[in-house]
PDB file of C-alpha atoms in Angstrom:
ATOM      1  CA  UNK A   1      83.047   8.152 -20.947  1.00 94.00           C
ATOM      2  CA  UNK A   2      80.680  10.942 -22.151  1.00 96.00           C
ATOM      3  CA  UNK A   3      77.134  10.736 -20.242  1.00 97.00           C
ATOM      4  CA  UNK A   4      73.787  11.758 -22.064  1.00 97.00           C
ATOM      5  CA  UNK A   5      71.265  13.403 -19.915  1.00 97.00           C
ATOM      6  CA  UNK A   6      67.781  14.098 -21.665  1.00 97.00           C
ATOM      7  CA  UNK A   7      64.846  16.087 -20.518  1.00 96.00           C
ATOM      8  CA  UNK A   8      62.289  15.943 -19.941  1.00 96.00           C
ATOM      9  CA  UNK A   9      61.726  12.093 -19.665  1.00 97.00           C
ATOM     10  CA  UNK A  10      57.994  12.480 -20.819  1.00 97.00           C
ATOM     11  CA  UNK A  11      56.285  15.185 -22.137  1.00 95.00           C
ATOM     12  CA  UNK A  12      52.504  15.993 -23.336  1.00 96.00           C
ATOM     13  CA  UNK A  13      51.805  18.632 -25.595  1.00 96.00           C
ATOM     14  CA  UNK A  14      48.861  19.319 -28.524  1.00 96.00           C
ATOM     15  CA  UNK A  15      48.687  19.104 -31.663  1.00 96.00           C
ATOM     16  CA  UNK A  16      50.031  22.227 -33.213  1.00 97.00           C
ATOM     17  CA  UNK A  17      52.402  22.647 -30.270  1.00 97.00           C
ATOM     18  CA  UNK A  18      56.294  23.224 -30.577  1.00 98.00           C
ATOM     19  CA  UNK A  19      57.952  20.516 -28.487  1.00 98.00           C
ATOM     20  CA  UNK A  20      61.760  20.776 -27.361  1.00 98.00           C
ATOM     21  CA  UNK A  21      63.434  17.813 -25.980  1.00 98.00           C
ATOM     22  CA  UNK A  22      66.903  18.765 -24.590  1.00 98.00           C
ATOM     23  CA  UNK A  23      69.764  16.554 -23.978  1.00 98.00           C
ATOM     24  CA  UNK A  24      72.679  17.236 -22.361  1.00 97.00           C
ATOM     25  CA  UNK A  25      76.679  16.042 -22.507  1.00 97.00           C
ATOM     26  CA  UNK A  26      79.077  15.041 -19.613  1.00 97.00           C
ATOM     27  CA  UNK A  27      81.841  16.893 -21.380  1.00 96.00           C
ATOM     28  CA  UNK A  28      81.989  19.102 -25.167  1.00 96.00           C
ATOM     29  CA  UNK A  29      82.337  17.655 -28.046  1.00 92.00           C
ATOM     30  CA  UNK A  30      81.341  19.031 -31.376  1.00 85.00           C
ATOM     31  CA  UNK A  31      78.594  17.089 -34.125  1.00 84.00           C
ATOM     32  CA  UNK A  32      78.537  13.490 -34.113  1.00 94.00           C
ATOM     33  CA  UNK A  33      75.037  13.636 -32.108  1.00 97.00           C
ATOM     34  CA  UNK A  34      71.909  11.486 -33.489  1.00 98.00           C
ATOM     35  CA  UNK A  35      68.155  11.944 -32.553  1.00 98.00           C
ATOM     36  CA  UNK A  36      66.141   9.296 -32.978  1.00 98.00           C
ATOM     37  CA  UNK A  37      62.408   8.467 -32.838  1.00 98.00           C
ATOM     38  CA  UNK A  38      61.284   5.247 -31.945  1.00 98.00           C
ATOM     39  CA  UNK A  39      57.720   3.827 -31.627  1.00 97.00           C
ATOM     40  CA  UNK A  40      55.888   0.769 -29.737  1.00 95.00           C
ATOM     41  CA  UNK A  41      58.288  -2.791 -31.622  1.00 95.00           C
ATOM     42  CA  UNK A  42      59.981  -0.838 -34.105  1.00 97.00           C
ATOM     43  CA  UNK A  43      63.555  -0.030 -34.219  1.00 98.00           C
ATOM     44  CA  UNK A  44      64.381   3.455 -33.690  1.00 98.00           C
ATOM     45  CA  UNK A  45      64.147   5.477 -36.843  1.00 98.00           C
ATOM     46  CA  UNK A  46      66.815   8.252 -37.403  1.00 98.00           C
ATOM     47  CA  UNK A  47      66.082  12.074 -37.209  1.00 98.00           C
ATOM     48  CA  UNK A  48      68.401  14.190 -37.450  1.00 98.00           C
ATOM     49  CA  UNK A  49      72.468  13.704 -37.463  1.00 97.00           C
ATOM     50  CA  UNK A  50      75.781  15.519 -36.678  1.00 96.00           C
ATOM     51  CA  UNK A  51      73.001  18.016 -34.402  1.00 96.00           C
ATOM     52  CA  UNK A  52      71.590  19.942 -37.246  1.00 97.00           C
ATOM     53  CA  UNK A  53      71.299  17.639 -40.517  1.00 97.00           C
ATOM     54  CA  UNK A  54      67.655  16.653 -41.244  1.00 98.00           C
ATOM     55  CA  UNK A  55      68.093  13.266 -42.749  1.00 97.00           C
ATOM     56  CA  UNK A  56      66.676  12.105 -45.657  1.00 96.00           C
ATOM     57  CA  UNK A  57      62.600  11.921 -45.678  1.00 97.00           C
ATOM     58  CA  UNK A  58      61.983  12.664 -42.397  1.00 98.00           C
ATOM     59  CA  UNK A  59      59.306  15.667 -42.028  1.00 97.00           C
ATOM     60  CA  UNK A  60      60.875  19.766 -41.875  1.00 97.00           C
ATOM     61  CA  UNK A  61      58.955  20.101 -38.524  1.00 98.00           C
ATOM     62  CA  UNK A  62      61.402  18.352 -37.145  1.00 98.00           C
ATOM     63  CA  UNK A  63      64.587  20.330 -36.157  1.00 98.00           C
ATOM     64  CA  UNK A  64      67.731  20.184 -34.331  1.00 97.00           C
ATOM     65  CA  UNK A  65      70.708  22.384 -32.389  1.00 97.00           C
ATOM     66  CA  UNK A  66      73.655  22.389 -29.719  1.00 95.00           C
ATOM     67  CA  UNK A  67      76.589  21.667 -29.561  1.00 92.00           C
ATOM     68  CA  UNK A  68      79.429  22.020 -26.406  1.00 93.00           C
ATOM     69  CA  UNK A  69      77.326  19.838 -24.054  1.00 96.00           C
ATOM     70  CA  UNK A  70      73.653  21.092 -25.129  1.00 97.00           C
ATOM     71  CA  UNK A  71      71.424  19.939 -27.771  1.00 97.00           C
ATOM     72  CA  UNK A  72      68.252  20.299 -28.559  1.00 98.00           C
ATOM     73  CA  UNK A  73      65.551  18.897 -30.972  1.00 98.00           C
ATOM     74  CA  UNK A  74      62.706  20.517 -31.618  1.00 98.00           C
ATOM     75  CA  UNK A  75      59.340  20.038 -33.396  1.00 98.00           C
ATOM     76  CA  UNK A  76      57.826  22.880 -35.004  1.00 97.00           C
ATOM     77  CA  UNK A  77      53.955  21.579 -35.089  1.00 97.00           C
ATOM     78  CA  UNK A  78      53.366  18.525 -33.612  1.00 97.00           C
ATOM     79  CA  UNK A  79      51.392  16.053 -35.720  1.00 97.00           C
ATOM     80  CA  UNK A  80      49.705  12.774 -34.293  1.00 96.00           C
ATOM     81  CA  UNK A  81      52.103  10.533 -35.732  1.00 96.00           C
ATOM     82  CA  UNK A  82      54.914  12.382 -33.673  1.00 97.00           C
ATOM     83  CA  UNK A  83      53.735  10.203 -31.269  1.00 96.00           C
ATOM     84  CA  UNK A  84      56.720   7.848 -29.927  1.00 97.00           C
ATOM     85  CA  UNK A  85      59.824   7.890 -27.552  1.00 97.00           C
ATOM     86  CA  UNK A  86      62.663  10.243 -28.429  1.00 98.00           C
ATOM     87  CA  UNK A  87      66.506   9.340 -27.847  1.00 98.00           C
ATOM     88  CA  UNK A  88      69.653  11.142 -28.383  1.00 98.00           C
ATOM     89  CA  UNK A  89      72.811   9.554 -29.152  1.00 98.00           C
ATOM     90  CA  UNK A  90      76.578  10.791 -29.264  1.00 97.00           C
ATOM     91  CA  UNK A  91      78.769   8.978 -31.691  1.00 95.00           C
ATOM     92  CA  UNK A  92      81.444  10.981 -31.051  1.00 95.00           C
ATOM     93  CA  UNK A  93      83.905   8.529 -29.317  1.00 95.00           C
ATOM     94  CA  UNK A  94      83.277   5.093 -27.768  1.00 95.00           C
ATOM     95  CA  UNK A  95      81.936   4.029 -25.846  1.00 96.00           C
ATOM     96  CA  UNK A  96      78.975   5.347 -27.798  1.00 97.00           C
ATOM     97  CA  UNK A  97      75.621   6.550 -25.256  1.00 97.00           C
ATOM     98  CA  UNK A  98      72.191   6.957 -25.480  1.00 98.00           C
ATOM     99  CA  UNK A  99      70.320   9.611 -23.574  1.00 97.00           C
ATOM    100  CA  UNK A 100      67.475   7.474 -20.976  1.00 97.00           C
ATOM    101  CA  UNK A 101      64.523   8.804 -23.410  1.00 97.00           C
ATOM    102  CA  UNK A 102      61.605  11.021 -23.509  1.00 98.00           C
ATOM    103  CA  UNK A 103      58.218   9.730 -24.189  1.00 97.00           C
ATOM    104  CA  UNK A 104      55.794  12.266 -26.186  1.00 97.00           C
ATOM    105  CA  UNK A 105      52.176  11.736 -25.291  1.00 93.00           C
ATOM    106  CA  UNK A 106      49.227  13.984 -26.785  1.00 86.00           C
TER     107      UNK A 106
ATOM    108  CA  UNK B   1      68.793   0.408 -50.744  1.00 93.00           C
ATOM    109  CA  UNK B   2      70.108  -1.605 -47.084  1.00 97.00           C
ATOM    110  CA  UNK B   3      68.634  -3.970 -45.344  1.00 98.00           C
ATOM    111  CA  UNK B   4      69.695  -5.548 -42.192  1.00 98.00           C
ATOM    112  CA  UNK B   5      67.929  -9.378 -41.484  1.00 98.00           C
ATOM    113  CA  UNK B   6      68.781 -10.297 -37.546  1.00 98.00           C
ATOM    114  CA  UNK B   7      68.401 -14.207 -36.782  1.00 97.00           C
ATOM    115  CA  UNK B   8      69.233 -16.082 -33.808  1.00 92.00           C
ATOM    116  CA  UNK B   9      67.528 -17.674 -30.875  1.00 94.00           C
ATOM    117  CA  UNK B  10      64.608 -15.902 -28.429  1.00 90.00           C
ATOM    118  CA  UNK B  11      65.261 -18.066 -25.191  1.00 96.00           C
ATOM    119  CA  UNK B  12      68.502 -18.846 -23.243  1.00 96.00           C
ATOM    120  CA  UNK B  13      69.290 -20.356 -20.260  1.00 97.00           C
ATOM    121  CA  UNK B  14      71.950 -18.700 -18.050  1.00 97.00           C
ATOM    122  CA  UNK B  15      75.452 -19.346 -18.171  1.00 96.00           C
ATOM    123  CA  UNK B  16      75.082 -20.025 -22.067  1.00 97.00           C
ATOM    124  CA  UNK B  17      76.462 -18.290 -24.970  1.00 98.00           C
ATOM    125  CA  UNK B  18      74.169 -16.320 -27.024  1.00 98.00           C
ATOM    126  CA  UNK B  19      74.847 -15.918 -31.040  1.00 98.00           C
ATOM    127  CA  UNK B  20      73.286 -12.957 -33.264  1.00 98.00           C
ATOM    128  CA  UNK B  21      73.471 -12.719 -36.820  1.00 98.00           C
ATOM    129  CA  UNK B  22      73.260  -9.544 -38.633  1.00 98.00           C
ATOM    130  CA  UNK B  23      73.060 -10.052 -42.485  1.00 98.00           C
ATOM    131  CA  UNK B  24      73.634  -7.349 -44.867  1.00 98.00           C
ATOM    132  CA  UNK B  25      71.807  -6.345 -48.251  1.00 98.00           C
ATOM    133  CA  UNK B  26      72.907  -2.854 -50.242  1.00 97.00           C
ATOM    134  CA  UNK B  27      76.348  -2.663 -48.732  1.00 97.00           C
ATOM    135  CA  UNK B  28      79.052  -4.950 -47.633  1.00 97.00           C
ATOM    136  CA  UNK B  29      80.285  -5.314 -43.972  1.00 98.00           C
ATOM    137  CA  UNK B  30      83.883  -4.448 -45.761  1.00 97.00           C
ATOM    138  CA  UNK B  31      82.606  -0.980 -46.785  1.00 97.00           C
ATOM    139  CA  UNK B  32      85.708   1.688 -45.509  1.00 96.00           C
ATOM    140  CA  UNK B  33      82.685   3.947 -45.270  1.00 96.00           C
ATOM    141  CA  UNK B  34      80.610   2.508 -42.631  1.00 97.00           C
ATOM    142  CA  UNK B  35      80.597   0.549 -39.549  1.00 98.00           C
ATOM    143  CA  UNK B  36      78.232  -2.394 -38.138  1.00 98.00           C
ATOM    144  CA  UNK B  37      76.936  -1.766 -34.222  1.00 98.00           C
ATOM    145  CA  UNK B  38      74.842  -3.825 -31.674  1.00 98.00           C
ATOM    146  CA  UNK B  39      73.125  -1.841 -29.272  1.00 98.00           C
ATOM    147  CA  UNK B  40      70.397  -3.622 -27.021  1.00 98.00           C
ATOM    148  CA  UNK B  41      67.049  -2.366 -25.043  1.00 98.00           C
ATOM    149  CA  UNK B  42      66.550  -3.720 -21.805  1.00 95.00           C
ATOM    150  CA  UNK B  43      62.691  -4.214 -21.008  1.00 91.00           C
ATOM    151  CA  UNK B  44      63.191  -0.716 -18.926  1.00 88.00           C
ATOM    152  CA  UNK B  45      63.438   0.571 -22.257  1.00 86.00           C
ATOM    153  CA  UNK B  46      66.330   1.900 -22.163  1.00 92.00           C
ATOM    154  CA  UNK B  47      69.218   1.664 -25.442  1.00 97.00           C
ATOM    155  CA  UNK B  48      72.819   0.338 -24.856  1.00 97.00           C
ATOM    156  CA  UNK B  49      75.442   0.773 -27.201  1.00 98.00           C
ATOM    157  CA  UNK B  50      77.248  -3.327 -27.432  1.00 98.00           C
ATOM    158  CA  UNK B  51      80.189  -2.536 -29.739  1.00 98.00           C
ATOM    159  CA  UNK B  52      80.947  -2.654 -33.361  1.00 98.00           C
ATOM    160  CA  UNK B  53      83.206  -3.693 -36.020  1.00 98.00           C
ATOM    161  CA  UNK B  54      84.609  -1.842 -39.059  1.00 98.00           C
ATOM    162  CA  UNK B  55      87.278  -2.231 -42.116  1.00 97.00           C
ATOM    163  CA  UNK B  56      89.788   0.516 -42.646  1.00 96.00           C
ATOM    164  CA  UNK B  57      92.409  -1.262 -44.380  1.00 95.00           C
ATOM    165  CA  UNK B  58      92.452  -3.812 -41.591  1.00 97.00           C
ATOM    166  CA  UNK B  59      89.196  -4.323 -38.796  1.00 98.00           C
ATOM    167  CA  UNK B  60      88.829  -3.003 -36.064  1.00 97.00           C
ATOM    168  CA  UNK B  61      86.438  -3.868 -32.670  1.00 97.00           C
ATOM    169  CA  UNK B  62      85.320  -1.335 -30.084  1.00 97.00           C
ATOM    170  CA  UNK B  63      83.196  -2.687 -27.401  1.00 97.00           C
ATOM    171  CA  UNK B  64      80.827  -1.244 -24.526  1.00 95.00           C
ATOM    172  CA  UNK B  65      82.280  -0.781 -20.724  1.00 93.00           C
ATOM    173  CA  UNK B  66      79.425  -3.276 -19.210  1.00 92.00           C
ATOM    174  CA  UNK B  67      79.993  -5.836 -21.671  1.00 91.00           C
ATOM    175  CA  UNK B  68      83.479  -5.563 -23.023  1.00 90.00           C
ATOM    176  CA  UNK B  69      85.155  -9.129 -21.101  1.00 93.00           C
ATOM    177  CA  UNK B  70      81.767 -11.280 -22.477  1.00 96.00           C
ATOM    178  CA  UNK B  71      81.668  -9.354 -26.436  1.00 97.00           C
ATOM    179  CA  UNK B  72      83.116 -10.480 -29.451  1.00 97.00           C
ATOM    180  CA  UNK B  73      81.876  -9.033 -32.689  1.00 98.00           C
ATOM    181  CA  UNK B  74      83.085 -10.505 -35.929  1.00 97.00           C
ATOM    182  CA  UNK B  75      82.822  -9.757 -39.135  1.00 98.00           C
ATOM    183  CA  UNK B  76      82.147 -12.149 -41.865  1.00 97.00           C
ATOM    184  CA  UNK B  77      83.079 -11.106 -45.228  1.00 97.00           C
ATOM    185  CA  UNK B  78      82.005 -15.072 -47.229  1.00 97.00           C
ATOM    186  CA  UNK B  79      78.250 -14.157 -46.172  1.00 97.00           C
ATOM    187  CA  UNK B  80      78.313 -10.513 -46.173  1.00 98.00           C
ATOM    188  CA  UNK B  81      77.253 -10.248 -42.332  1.00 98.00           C
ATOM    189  CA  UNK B  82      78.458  -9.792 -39.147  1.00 98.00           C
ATOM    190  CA  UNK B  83      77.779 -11.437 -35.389  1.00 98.00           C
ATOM    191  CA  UNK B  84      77.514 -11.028 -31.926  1.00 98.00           C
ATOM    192  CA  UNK B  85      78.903 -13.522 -29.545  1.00 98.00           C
ATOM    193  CA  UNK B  86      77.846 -12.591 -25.481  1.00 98.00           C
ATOM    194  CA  UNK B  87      78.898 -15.497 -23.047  1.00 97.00           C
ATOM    195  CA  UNK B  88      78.341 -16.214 -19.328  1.00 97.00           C
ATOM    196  CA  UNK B  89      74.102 -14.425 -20.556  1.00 97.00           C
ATOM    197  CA  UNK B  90      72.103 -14.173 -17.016  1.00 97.00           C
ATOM    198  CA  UNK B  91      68.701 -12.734 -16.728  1.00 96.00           C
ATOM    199  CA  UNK B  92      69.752  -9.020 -16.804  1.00 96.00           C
ATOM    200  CA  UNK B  93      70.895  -9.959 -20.253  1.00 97.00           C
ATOM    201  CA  UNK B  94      67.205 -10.145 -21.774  1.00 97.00           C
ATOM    202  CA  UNK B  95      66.800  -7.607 -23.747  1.00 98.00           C
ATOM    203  CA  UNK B  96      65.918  -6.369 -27.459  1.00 98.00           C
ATOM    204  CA  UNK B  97      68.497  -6.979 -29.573  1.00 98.00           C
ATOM    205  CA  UNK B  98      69.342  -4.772 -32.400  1.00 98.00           C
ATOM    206  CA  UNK B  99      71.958  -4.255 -35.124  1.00 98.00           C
ATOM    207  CA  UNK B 100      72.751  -1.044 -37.429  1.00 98.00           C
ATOM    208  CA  UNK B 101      74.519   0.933 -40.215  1.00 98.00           C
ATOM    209  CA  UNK B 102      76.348   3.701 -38.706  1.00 97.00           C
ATOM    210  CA  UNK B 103      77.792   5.426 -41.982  1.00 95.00           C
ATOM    211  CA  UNK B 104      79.521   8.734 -42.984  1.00 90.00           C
ATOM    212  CA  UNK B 105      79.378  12.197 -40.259  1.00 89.00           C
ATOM    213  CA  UNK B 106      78.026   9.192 -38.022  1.00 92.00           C
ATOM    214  CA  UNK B 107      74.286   8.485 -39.460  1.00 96.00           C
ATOM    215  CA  UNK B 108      72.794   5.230 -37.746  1.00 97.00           C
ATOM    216  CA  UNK B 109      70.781   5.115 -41.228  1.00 96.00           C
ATOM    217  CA  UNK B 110      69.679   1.373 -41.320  1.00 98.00           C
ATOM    218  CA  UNK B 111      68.329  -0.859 -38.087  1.00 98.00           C
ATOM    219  CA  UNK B 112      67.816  -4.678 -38.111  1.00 98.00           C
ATOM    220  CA  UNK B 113      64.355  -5.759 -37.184  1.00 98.00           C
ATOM    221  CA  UNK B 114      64.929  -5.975 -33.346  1.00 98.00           C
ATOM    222  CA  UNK B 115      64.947  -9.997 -31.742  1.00 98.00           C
ATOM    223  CA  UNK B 116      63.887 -10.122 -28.019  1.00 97.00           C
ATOM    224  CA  UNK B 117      65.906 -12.392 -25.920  1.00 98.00           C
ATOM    225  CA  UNK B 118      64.982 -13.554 -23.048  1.00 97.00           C
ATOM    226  CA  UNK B 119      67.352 -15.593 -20.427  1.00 97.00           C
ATOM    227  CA  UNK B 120      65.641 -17.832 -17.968  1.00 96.00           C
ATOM    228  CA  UNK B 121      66.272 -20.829 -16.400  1.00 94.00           C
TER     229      UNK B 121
END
């Protein structure tokens, strides 16, 4: 079973600041890795997929890269409503995993 | 555009079986393009990946390691929605609930609403 590590598990920055939350893979495997963002009783809102592809509507600060067993998501100039818990996800085989989260504070 | 509508019940009592409902508007649970997860958050906060079901020509079922001998997901193509059947719940079963759209190069796109379930005696 592939393990997600992310880091770091909370993070405060600025506004303005680039953030980048890493998340690392128990063994390679290529696309087929989700970020999400999630805030305070919602579900967790998609990011980016297969590492790299912004998906639709979601702001071009937002960023991600990796692939092997390292990953990264990145956000150019954080904005107030950036505000939430981060997750990664690989969907590459089951069973699927979810990194343990890192919380962005300002 | 999809929308996911979870219903079942907020409290159990261990030792029962919970049921979750997951119905689908926009697409159809039969779609040969996507597949319909459950993936839970304990109060922690941390997400775990249940299982799912999907239709390529015939279904098919994966299920998480933790869960896998007290999961059955089924599909339910008369209603356009799919379910979640856990037995045996205890208290380290409480958690949020949620179901989603995974769809093509693996997009989790579209999340039900989240139900909190709590098991206590």
């Amino acid at each position: 079973d592939i393990q997600m590590t992310q880091s770091p598990s909370s993070l405060s920055a600025s506004v303005g600041d680039r953030v980048t939350i890493t998340c690392r893979a128990s063994q390679r495997f290529s696309g087929y890795l989700n970020w999400f963002q999630q805030k305070p009783g919602k579900a967790p809102k998609l990011l980016i997929f297969a590492a790299s592809t912004l998906q639709s509507g979601v702001p071009s600060r937002f960023s991600g890269s990796g692939s092997g067993t390292d990953f990264t998501l990145t956000i150019s100039s954080l904005q107030p409503e950036d505000i939430a818990t981060y997750y990664c996800q690989q969907n590459y085989e089951t069973p699927f995993s979810f990194g343990g989260g890192t919380k962005l504070e300002i | 555009q999809v929308q996911l509508q979870q219903s079942g019940p907020g409290l159990m009592k261990p030792s029962q079986t919970l049921s979750l409902t997951c119905a689908i508007s926009g697409d159809t649970v039969s779609s040969k393009s996507a597949a319909w997860n459950w993936v839970r958050q304990s109060p922690s906060g941390g997400l775990e990946w249940l299982g799912r079901t999907y239709y390529r020509s015939k279904w098919y079922n994966n299920y998480g390691v933790s869960v896998k001998s007290r999961l059955v997901i089924n599909p339910d193509t008369s209603q356009n929605q799919f379910s979640l059947q856990l037995s045996s719940v205890t208290p380290e079963d409480t958690a949020v609930y949620y179901c989603a759209r995974e769809s093509t190069a693996g997009r989790w796109d579209y999340w039900g609403q989240g139900i909190l379930v709590t098991v206590s005696s």
